[in-house]
GROMACS .gro file of C-alpha atoms in nm:
model
  319
    1UNK     CA    1  -1.738   5.193   6.540
    2UNK     CA    2  -1.718   5.417   6.367
    3UNK     CA    3  -2.043   5.437   6.202
    4UNK     CA    4  -2.209   5.362   6.498
    5UNK     CA    5  -2.103   5.653   6.620
    6UNK     CA    6  -2.122   5.928   6.315
    7UNK     CA    7  -2.410   6.093   6.202
    8UNK     CA    8  -2.425   6.155   5.886
    9UNK     CA    9  -2.766   6.289   5.832
   10UNK     CA   10  -2.833   6.689   5.954
   11UNK     CA   11  -2.635   6.668   6.292
   12UNK     CA   12  -2.663   6.799   6.608
   13UNK     CA   13  -2.403   7.024   6.721
   14UNK     CA   14  -2.348   7.128   7.055
   15UNK     CA   15  -2.208   7.491   7.148
   16UNK     CA   16  -2.035   7.646   7.497
   17UNK     CA   17  -2.020   7.933   7.692
   18UNK     CA   18  -1.686   8.002   7.896
   19UNK     CA   19  -1.514   7.611   8.038
   20UNK     CA   20  -1.515   7.613   8.418
   21UNK     CA   21  -1.734   7.944   8.455
   22UNK     CA   22  -2.120   7.788   8.379
   23UNK     CA   23  -2.219   7.897   8.770
   24UNK     CA   24  -2.154   8.280   8.606
   25UNK     CA   25  -2.235   8.237   8.284
   26UNK     CA   26  -2.544   8.499   8.349
   27UNK     CA   27  -2.306   8.774   8.436
   28UNK     CA   28  -2.128   8.711   8.170
   29UNK     CA   29  -2.371   8.772   7.928
   30UNK     CA   30  -2.393   9.126   8.078
   31UNK     CA   31  -2.094   9.221   7.890
   32UNK     CA   32  -2.170   9.065   7.573
   33UNK     CA   33  -2.536   9.223   7.567
   34UNK     CA   34  -2.372   9.619   7.641
   35UNK     CA   35  -2.154   9.526   7.332
   36UNK     CA   36  -2.417   9.423   7.167
   37UNK     CA   37  -2.660   9.721   7.241
   38UNK     CA   38  -2.375   9.938   7.194
   39UNK     CA   39  -2.314   9.772   6.819
   40UNK     CA   40  -2.660   9.783   6.712
   41UNK     CA   41  -2.782  10.130   6.852
   42UNK     CA   42  -2.462  10.314   6.720
   43UNK     CA   43  -2.426  10.132   6.386
   44UNK     CA   44  -2.887  10.262   6.341
   45UNK     CA   45  -2.703  10.632   6.468
   46UNK     CA   46  -2.473  10.615   6.181
   47UNK     CA   47  -2.679  10.487   5.929
   48UNK     CA   48  -3.031  10.782   6.020
   49UNK     CA   49  -2.770  11.058   6.062
   50UNK     CA   50  -2.635  10.995   5.690
   51UNK     CA   51  -3.011  10.889   5.644
   52UNK     CA   52  -3.152  11.226   5.750
   53UNK     CA   53  -2.899  11.517   5.620
   54UNK     CA   54  -2.880  11.561   5.259
   55UNK     CA   55  -2.494  11.705   5.258
   56UNK     CA   56  -2.420  11.342   5.354
   57UNK     CA   57  -2.486  11.233   5.083
   58UNK     CA   58  -2.162  11.179   4.900
   59UNK     CA   59  -1.987  10.838   4.847
   60UNK     CA   60  -1.810  10.828   5.127
   61UNK     CA   61  -2.099  10.816   5.344
   62UNK     CA   62  -2.189  10.576   5.118
   63UNK     CA   63  -1.928  10.336   5.200
   64UNK     CA   64  -1.983  10.434   5.584
   65UNK     CA   65  -2.342  10.345   5.580
   66UNK     CA   66  -2.244  10.013   5.367
   67UNK     CA   67  -1.975   9.918   5.706
   68UNK     CA   68  -2.250  10.001   5.927
   69UNK     CA   69  -2.520   9.805   5.764
   70UNK     CA   70  -2.205   9.545   5.742
   71UNK     CA   71  -2.183   9.550   6.114
   72UNK     CA   72  -2.523   9.553   6.166
   73UNK     CA   73  -2.509   9.192   6.033
   74UNK     CA   74  -2.214   9.061   6.202
   75UNK     CA   75  -2.396   9.148   6.568
   76UNK     CA   76  -2.764   9.014   6.451
   77UNK     CA   77  -2.558   8.719   6.328
   78UNK     CA   78  -2.420   8.578   6.651
   79UNK     CA   79  -2.716   8.717   6.906
   80UNK     CA   80  -2.889   8.435   6.882
   81UNK     CA   81  -2.704   8.187   7.018
   82UNK     CA   82  -2.531   8.375   7.253
   83UNK     CA   83  -2.812   8.489   7.412
   84UNK     CA   84  -2.968   8.158   7.410
   85UNK     CA   85  -2.588   8.003   7.565
   86UNK     CA   86  -2.494   8.201   7.794
   87UNK     CA   87  -2.876   8.290   8.008
   88UNK     CA   88  -3.070   8.000   7.910
   89UNK     CA   89  -2.814   7.753   7.851
   90UNK     CA   90  -2.914   7.583   7.564
   91UNK     CA   91  -2.647   7.435   7.402
   92UNK     CA   92  -2.840   7.209   7.097
   93UNK     CA   93  -2.785   7.376   6.766
   94UNK     CA   94  -2.909   7.172   6.456
   95UNK     CA   95  -2.706   7.156   6.171
   96UNK     CA   96  -2.968   7.396   5.895
   97UNK     CA   97  -2.894   7.672   6.196
   98UNK     CA   98  -2.568   7.635   6.253
   99UNK     CA   99  -2.491   7.594   5.856
  100UNK     CA  100  -2.702   7.953   5.796
  101UNK     CA  101  -2.499   8.088   6.098
  102UNK     CA  102  -2.133   7.995   6.001
  103UNK     CA  103  -2.276   8.123   5.642
  104UNK     CA  104  -2.341   8.472   5.765
  105UNK     CA  105  -2.092   8.512   5.999
  106UNK     CA  106  -1.791   8.468   5.779
  107UNK     CA  107  -2.008   8.609   5.486
  108UNK     CA  108  -2.026   8.968   5.708
  109UNK     CA  109  -1.669   8.880   5.759
  110UNK     CA  110  -1.534   8.923   5.429
  111UNK     CA  111  -1.775   9.235   5.307
  112UNK     CA  112  -1.616   9.374   5.601
  113UNK     CA  113  -1.250   9.346   5.492
  114UNK     CA  114  -1.341   9.420   5.155
  115UNK     CA  115  -1.541   9.751   5.243
  116UNK     CA  116  -1.238   9.886   5.430
  117UNK     CA  117  -1.054   9.795   5.137
  118UNK     CA  118  -1.273  10.029   4.863
  119UNK     CA  119  -1.306  10.309   5.161
  120UNK     CA  120  -0.928  10.314   5.182
  121UNK     CA  121  -0.901  10.365   4.775
  122UNK     CA  122  -1.170  10.682   4.808
  123UNK     CA  123  -0.884  10.740   5.061
  124UNK     CA  124  -0.644  10.738   4.827
  125UNK     CA  125  -0.827  10.885   4.535
  126UNK     CA  126  -0.934  11.210   4.808
  127UNK     CA  127  -0.518  11.293   4.927
  128UNK     CA  128  -0.359  11.178   4.670
  129UNK     CA  129  -0.583  11.304   4.324
  130UNK     CA  130  -0.824  11.562   4.479
  131UNK     CA  131  -0.907  11.756   4.146
  132UNK     CA  132  -1.031  11.424   3.982
  133UNK     CA  133  -1.209  11.315   4.272
  134UNK     CA  134  -1.524  11.412   4.211
  135UNK     CA  135  -1.461  11.204   3.826
  136UNK     CA  136  -1.327  10.877   3.969
  137UNK     CA  137  -1.547  10.858   4.311
  138UNK     CA  138  -1.889  10.841   4.154
  139UNK     CA  139  -2.216  10.757   4.265
  140UNK     CA  140  -2.213  10.460   4.007
  141UNK     CA  141  -1.927  10.326   4.091
  142UNK     CA  142  -1.981  10.318   4.449
  143UNK     CA  143  -2.312  10.129   4.423
  144UNK     CA  144  -2.130   9.855   4.169
  145UNK     CA  145  -1.850   9.805   4.404
  146UNK     CA  146  -2.110   9.769   4.714
  147UNK     CA  147  -2.283   9.514   4.471
  148UNK     CA  148  -1.977   9.312   4.435
  149UNK     CA  149  -1.886   9.376   4.787
  150UNK     CA  150  -2.245   9.135   4.911
  151UNK     CA  151  -2.168   8.896   4.605
  152UNK     CA  152  -1.794   8.830   4.668
  153UNK     CA  153  -1.842   8.651   4.997
  154UNK     CA  154  -2.102   8.444   5.007
  155UNK     CA  155  -2.078   8.319   4.690
  156UNK     CA  156  -1.710   8.212   4.703
  157UNK     CA  157  -1.873   8.059   5.049
  158UNK     CA  158  -2.099   7.907   4.889
  159UNK     CA  159  -1.974   7.545   4.791
  160UNK     CA  160  -1.773   7.505   5.114
  161UNK     CA  161  -2.072   7.581   5.371
  162UNK     CA  162  -2.348   7.334   5.114
  163UNK     CA  163  -2.051   7.068   5.130
  164UNK     CA  164  -2.054   7.004   5.524
  165UNK     CA  165  -2.331   6.845   5.413
  166UNK     CA  166  -2.168   6.521   5.284
  167UNK     CA  167  -1.972   6.438   5.633
  168UNK     CA  168  -2.038   6.241   5.917
  169UNK     CA  169  -1.909   6.390   6.225
  170UNK     CA  170  -1.827   6.166   6.469
  171UNK     CA  171  -1.813   6.213   6.900
  172UNK     CA  172  -2.027   6.377   7.123
  173UNK     CA  173  -2.042   6.713   6.827
  174UNK     CA  174  -1.924   6.980   7.103
  175UNK     CA  175  -1.795   7.317   6.894
  176UNK     CA  176  -1.544   7.598   7.071
  177UNK     CA  177  -1.785   7.849   7.055
  178UNK     CA  178  -2.126   8.047   7.160
  179UNK     CA  179  -2.156   8.041   6.747
  180UNK     CA  180  -2.067   7.813   6.512
  181UNK     CA  181  -1.787   7.872   6.279
  182UNK     CA  182  -1.682   7.649   5.942
  183UNK     CA  183  -1.264   7.544   6.100
  184UNK     CA  184  -1.478   7.461   6.414
  185UNK     CA  185  -1.762   7.234   6.232
  186UNK     CA  186  -1.485   7.129   5.983
  187UNK     CA  187  -1.262   6.942   6.267
  188UNK     CA  188  -1.568   6.734   6.356
  189UNK     CA  189  -1.562   6.556   6.042
  190UNK     CA  190  -1.437   6.237   6.024
  191UNK     CA  191  -1.382   6.190   5.669
  192UNK     CA  192  -1.088   6.340   5.447
  193UNK     CA  193  -1.183   6.709   5.492
  194UNK     CA  194  -0.903   6.839   5.276
  195UNK     CA  195  -1.050   7.049   4.978
  196UNK     CA  196  -1.239   7.263   5.232
  197UNK     CA  197  -0.860   7.325   5.435
  198UNK     CA  198  -0.736   7.440   5.134
  199UNK     CA  199  -1.034   7.567   4.977
  200UNK     CA  200  -1.117   7.820   5.331
  201UNK     CA  201  -0.708   7.862   5.341
  202UNK     CA  202  -0.696   7.966   4.984
  203UNK     CA  203  -1.048   8.202   5.011
  204UNK     CA  204  -0.885   8.369   5.370
  205UNK     CA  205  -0.586   8.473   5.166
  206UNK     CA  206  -0.722   8.549   4.862
  207UNK     CA  207  -0.991   8.798   5.017
  208UNK     CA  208  -0.865   8.901   5.296
  209UNK     CA  209  -0.503   8.876   5.300
  210UNK     CA  210  -0.518   9.049   4.961
  211UNK     CA  211  -0.771   9.298   5.082
  212UNK     CA  212  -0.508   9.427   5.390
  213UNK     CA  213  -0.200   9.433   5.174
  214UNK     CA  214  -0.396   9.621   4.873
  215UNK     CA  215  -0.459   9.825   5.167
  216UNK     CA  216  -0.160   9.878   5.334
  217UNK     CA  217  -0.016   9.949   4.939
  218UNK     CA  218  -0.339  10.273   4.977
  219UNK     CA  219  -0.141  10.427   5.322
  220UNK     CA  220   0.170  10.413   5.193
  221UNK     CA  221   0.162  10.577   4.865
  222UNK     CA  222  -0.090  10.840   5.084
  223UNK     CA  223   0.146  10.908   5.386
  224UNK     CA  224   0.390  10.919   5.084
  225UNK     CA  225   0.167  11.193   4.971
  226UNK     CA  226   0.133  11.384   5.265
  227UNK     CA  227   0.484  11.394   5.352
  228UNK     CA  228   0.505  11.588   5.047
  229UNK     CA  229   0.238  11.832   5.157
  230UNK     CA  230   0.490  12.143   5.185
  231UNK     CA  231   0.355  12.294   5.555
  232UNK     CA  232   0.286  12.089   5.869
  233UNK     CA  233  -0.061  12.179   5.904
  234UNK     CA  234  -0.114  12.096   5.548
  235UNK     CA  235  -0.036  11.751   5.623
  236UNK     CA  236  -0.174  11.731   5.965
  237UNK     CA  237  -0.528  11.823   5.829
  238UNK     CA  238  -0.484  11.593   5.514
  239UNK     CA  239  -0.361  11.247   5.761
  240UNK     CA  240  -0.680  11.331   5.937
  241UNK     CA  241  -0.923  11.302   5.720
  242UNK     CA  242  -0.773  10.879   5.697
  243UNK     CA  243  -0.805  10.880   6.124
  244UNK     CA  244  -1.097  10.713   6.100
  245UNK     CA  245  -1.079  10.483   5.845
  246UNK     CA  246  -0.705  10.386   5.992
  247UNK     CA  247  -0.892  10.302   6.332
  248UNK     CA  248  -1.155  10.032   6.169
  249UNK     CA  249  -0.908   9.923   6.004
  250UNK     CA  250  -0.669   9.852   6.324
  251UNK     CA  251  -0.986   9.746   6.507
  252UNK     CA  252  -1.129   9.478   6.224
  253UNK     CA  253  -0.760   9.359   6.131
  254UNK     CA  254  -0.520   9.364   6.442
  255UNK     CA  255  -0.805   9.117   6.606
  256UNK     CA  256  -0.827   8.885   6.274
  257UNK     CA  257  -0.458   8.854   6.325
  258UNK     CA  258  -0.377   8.756   6.696
  259UNK     CA  259  -0.685   8.518   6.634
  260UNK     CA  260  -0.484   8.334   6.363
  261UNK     CA  261  -0.151   8.369   6.565
  262UNK     CA  262  -0.251   8.186   6.876
  263UNK     CA  263  -0.445   7.971   6.651
  264UNK     CA  264  -0.136   7.921   6.508
  265UNK     CA  265   0.146   7.884   6.767
  266UNK     CA  266  -0.100   7.920   7.101
  267UNK     CA  267  -0.232   7.516   7.064
  268UNK     CA  268  -0.138   7.463   7.376
  269UNK     CA  269  -0.303   7.806   7.567
  270UNK     CA  270  -0.588   7.788   7.804
  271UNK     CA  271  -0.929   7.723   7.577
  272UNK     CA  272  -1.052   8.032   7.752
  273UNK     CA  273  -0.806   8.216   7.514
  274UNK     CA  274  -0.942   8.101   7.232
  275UNK     CA  275  -1.256   8.209   7.290
  276UNK     CA  276  -1.158   8.571   7.414
  277UNK     CA  277  -0.998   8.662   7.090
  278UNK     CA  278  -1.256   8.495   6.874
  279UNK     CA  279  -1.525   8.713   7.123
  280UNK     CA  280  -1.299   9.028   7.003
  281UNK     CA  281  -1.232   8.925   6.634
  282UNK     CA  282  -1.667   8.933   6.608
  283UNK     CA  283  -1.754   9.124   6.914
  284UNK     CA  284  -1.597   9.457   6.946
  285UNK     CA  285  -1.545   9.595   6.542
  286UNK     CA  286  -1.897   9.638   6.549
  287UNK     CA  287  -1.908   9.802   6.814
  288UNK     CA  288  -1.579  10.004   6.861
  289UNK     CA  289  -1.654  10.137   6.455
  290UNK     CA  290  -1.994  10.394   6.513
  291UNK     CA  291  -1.841  10.559   6.814
  292UNK     CA  292  -1.465  10.542   6.598
  293UNK     CA  293  -1.698  10.747   6.299
  294UNK     CA  294  -1.872  10.968   6.579
  295UNK     CA  295  -1.594  11.060   6.747
  296UNK     CA  296  -1.381  11.128   6.437
  297UNK     CA  297  -1.559  11.230   6.191
  298UNK     CA  298  -1.657  11.624   6.184
  299UNK     CA  299  -1.923  11.623   5.966
  300UNK     CA  300  -2.098  11.292   6.203
  301UNK     CA  301  -1.991  11.585   6.495
  302UNK     CA  302  -2.145  11.864   6.371
  303UNK     CA  303  -2.515  11.622   6.270
  304UNK     CA  304  -2.476  11.444   6.572
  305UNK     CA  305  -2.487  11.805   6.764
  306UNK     CA  306  -2.737  11.980   6.520
  307UNK     CA  307  -2.981  11.679   6.613
  308UNK     CA  308  -2.992  11.660   6.994
  309UNK     CA  309  -2.991  12.078   6.953
  310UNK     CA  310  -3.317  12.054   6.744
  311UNK     CA  311  -3.493  11.758   7.000
  312UNK     CA  312  -3.368  11.988   7.316
  313UNK     CA  313  -3.552  12.283   7.119
  314UNK     CA  314  -3.897  11.978   7.022
  315UNK     CA  315  -3.889  11.911   7.385
  316UNK     CA  316  -3.829  12.294   7.517
  317UNK     CA  317  -4.126  12.392   7.290
  318UNK     CA  318  -4.362  12.098   7.354
  319UNK     CA  319  -4.324  12.180   7.708
   0.00000   0.00000   0.00000
């Protein structure tokens, strides 16, 4: 019977929106589209500002560019299936497409964690070792760090993503989201998935969790250094240089921790709760990061004002 119900070679999966809300799925798509619009335009704007202002061609803003590119990749990874599921009502997705999407989503998530870690190291050196900053943090080292960030997630993910092809899949093969995630697909396999489960858990612990530990350690050292400054104004000014990055860290890791807690302790909670937490984790950071850096970073604000003045002057001149 299990052989009859199992599809071993390239099965078709079925995505879902919000159960019980199928009648208003077209309206649910509107906030998703707004988040995609803000995320894509906002991160493109950050990249444009950094590219067109030569005084921003420094290691700190190279890392910010890498974060913006990663957020663009994460947004684009979930965009096609989310729009198709909510707008067109087309829920089926072939195995190869699902496999590629989950590879992209998880890769960009791991990259985001790594970028935030490298940015925390940049802030640590800038505050704790300001005189050695230009020697320690160089463009060459940032380039190598960026390459390591790009390769770490995909290389580590490749084995368990490819191994999914070896499993038979039973039942209706209905996924829990409007996009493919490894933990969602692997639960549908009617075979021993111990390796994938242990490998996936180890991957999360030795990448994302370890990144979070090192980020926390960096900020503990930063706080210790800042509190050692003689005046309140100096302490406030030093810590303000970290507010953008600290906000980005919270925006990324708080939903991730919340999603983990829901999966661990909220097994009997409504499926809508799980869906909402997963969507917040994937959609909110790419949307908020460009807003945070545009508001909190003085150089980005100045470059934005300069661009607006130039555009206003150009429109008046042409008129």
